[in-house]
Short mmCIF file of C-alpha atoms in Angstrom, two decimals:
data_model
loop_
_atom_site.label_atom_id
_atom_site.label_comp_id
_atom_site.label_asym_id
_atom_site.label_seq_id
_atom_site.Cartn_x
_atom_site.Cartn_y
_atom_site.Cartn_z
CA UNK A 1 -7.48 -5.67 -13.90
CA UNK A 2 -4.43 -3.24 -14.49
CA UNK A 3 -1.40 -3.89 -15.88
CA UNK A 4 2.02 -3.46 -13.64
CA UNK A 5 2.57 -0.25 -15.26
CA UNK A 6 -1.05 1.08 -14.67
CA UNK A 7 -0.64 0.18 -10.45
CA UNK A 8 2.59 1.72 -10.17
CA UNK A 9 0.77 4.75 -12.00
CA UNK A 10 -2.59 4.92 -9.53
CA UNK A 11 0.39 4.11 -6.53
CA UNK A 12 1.77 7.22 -7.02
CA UNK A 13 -1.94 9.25 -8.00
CA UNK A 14 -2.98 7.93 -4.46
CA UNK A 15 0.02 9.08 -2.81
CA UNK A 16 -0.49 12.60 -4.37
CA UNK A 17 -4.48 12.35 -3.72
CA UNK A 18 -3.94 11.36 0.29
CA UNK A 19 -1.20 14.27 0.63
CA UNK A 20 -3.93 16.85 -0.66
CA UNK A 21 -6.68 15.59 1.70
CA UNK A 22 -4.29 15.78 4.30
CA UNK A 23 -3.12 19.15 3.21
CA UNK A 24 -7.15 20.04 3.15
CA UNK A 25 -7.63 18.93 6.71
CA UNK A 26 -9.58 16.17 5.62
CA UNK A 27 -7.58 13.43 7.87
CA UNK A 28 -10.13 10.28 7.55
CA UNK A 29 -9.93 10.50 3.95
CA UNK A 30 -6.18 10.73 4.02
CA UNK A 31 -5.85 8.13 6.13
CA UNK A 32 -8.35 5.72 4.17
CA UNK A 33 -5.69 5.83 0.58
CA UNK A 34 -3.06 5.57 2.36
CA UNK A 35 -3.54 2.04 2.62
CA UNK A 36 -4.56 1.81 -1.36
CA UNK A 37 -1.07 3.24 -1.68
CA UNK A 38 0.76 0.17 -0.49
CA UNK A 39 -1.77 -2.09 -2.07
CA UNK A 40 -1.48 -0.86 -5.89
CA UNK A 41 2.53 -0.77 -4.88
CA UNK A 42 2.49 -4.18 -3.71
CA UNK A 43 0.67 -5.68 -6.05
CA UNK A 44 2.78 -3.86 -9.28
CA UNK A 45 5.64 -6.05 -7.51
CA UNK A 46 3.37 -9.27 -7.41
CA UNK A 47 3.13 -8.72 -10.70
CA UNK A 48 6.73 -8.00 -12.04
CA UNK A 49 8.31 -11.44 -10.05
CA UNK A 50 5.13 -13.67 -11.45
CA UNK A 51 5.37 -12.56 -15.07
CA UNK A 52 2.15 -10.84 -15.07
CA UNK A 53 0.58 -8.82 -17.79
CA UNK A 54 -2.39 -7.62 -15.91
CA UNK A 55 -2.79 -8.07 -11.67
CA UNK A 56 -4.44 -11.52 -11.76
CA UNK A 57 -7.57 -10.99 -9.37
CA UNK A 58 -10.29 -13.04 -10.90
CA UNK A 59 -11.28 -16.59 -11.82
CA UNK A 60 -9.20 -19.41 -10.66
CA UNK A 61 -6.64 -16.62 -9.30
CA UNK A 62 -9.44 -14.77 -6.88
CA UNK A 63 -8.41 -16.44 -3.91
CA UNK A 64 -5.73 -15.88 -3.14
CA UNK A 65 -4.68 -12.60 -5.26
CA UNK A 66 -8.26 -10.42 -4.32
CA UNK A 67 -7.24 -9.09 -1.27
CA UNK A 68 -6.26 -6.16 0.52
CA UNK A 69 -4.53 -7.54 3.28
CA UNK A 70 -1.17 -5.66 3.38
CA UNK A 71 1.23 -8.47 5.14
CA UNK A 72 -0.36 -11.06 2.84
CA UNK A 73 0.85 -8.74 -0.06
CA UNK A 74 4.16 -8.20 1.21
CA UNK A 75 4.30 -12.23 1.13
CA UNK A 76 3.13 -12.67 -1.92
CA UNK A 77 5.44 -10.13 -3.50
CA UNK A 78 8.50 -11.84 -2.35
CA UNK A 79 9.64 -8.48 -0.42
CA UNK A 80 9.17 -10.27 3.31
CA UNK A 81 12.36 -11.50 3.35
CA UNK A 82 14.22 -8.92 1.60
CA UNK A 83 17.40 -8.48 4.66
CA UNK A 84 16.29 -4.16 4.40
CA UNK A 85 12.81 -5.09 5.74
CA UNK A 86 14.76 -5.81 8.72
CA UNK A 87 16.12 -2.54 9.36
CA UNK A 88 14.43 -0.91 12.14
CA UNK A 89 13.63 2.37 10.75
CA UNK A 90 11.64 0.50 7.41
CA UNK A 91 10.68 -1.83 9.95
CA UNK A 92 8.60 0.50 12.00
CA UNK A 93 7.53 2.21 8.68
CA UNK A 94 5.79 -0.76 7.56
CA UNK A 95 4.18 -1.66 11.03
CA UNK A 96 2.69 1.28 11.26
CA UNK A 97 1.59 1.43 7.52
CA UNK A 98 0.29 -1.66 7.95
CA UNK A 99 -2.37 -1.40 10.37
CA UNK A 100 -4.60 0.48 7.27
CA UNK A 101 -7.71 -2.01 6.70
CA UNK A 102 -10.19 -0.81 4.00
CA UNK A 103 -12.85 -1.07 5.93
CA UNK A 104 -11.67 2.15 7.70
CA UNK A 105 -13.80 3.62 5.24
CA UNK A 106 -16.99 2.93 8.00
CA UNK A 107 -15.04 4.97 10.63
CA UNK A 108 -16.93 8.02 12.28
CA UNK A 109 -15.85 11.33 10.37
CA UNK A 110 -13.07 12.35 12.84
CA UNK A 111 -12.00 9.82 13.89
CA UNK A 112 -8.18 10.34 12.28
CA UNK A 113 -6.32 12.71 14.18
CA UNK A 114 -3.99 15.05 12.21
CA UNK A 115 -0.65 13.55 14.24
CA UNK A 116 -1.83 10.33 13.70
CA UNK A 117 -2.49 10.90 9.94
CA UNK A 118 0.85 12.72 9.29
CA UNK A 119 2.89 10.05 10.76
CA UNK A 120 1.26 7.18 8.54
CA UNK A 121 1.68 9.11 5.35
CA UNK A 122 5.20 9.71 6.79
CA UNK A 123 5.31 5.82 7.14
CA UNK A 124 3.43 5.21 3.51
CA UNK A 125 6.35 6.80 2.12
CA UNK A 126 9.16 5.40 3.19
CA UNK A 127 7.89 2.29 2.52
CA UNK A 128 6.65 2.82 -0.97
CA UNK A 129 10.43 4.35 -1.72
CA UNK A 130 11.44 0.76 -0.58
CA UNK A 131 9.13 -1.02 -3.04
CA UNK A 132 10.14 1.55 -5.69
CA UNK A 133 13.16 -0.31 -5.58
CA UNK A 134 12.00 -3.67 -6.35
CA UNK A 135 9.36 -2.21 -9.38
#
């Protein structure tokens, strides 16, 4: 898998990559790495607090570490109970980032609505400036 410095690297590439399908009108796809965003983010944290070389997401690690949920991410990185999580404006950043699910990826083309899509990559980033932070 990658190293820290490789996720923080595709973190920010998905960022950029979600801001030009936006910018291109093409919301669903937007939408869909938004998520990935937070992910890679997350799990470049995971990996600085548990002395990682490389994100550990096979063999006797697969578990618990191969996932995309978001929240279970957050927990694992240690950033859950960090007292600016509690802060309403981050707070409402991160509830509304984390309703992305990869399997948003089967949604019907059109589903995302432009509003929608705007305020979650609005969301995405605040969050990932918080997590920035903790790299």
């Amino acid at each position: 898998m990658a190293t820290r410095n490789q996720l923080k690297d595709l973190a920010l590439l998905r960022r950029h990559e979600a801001q030009v399908l936006f910018d291109a009108q093409l919301y669903d796809g937007a939408r869909y790495l938004a998520g990935y965003v937070l992910e890679l983010a997350l799990k470049a944290r995971i990996c600085r607090i548990l002395d990682f070389q490389e994100y550990p997401d096979s063999g006797e690690f697969r578990r618990l570490y191969a996932t995309h949920d978001l929240d279970l991410l957050l927990k694992l990185s240690g950033l859950s109970r960090k007292p600016s999580l509690q802060e309403k404006a981050l707070f409402d950043s991160w509830s509304t980032a984390a309703l992305w699910k990869p399997e948003r990826r089967y949604d019907v083309p059109g589903t995302a609505k432009r509003e929608d899509v705007r305020d979650i990559l609005a969301a995405v980033e605040e969050v990932l400036r918080w997590i920035k932070r903790h790299w």
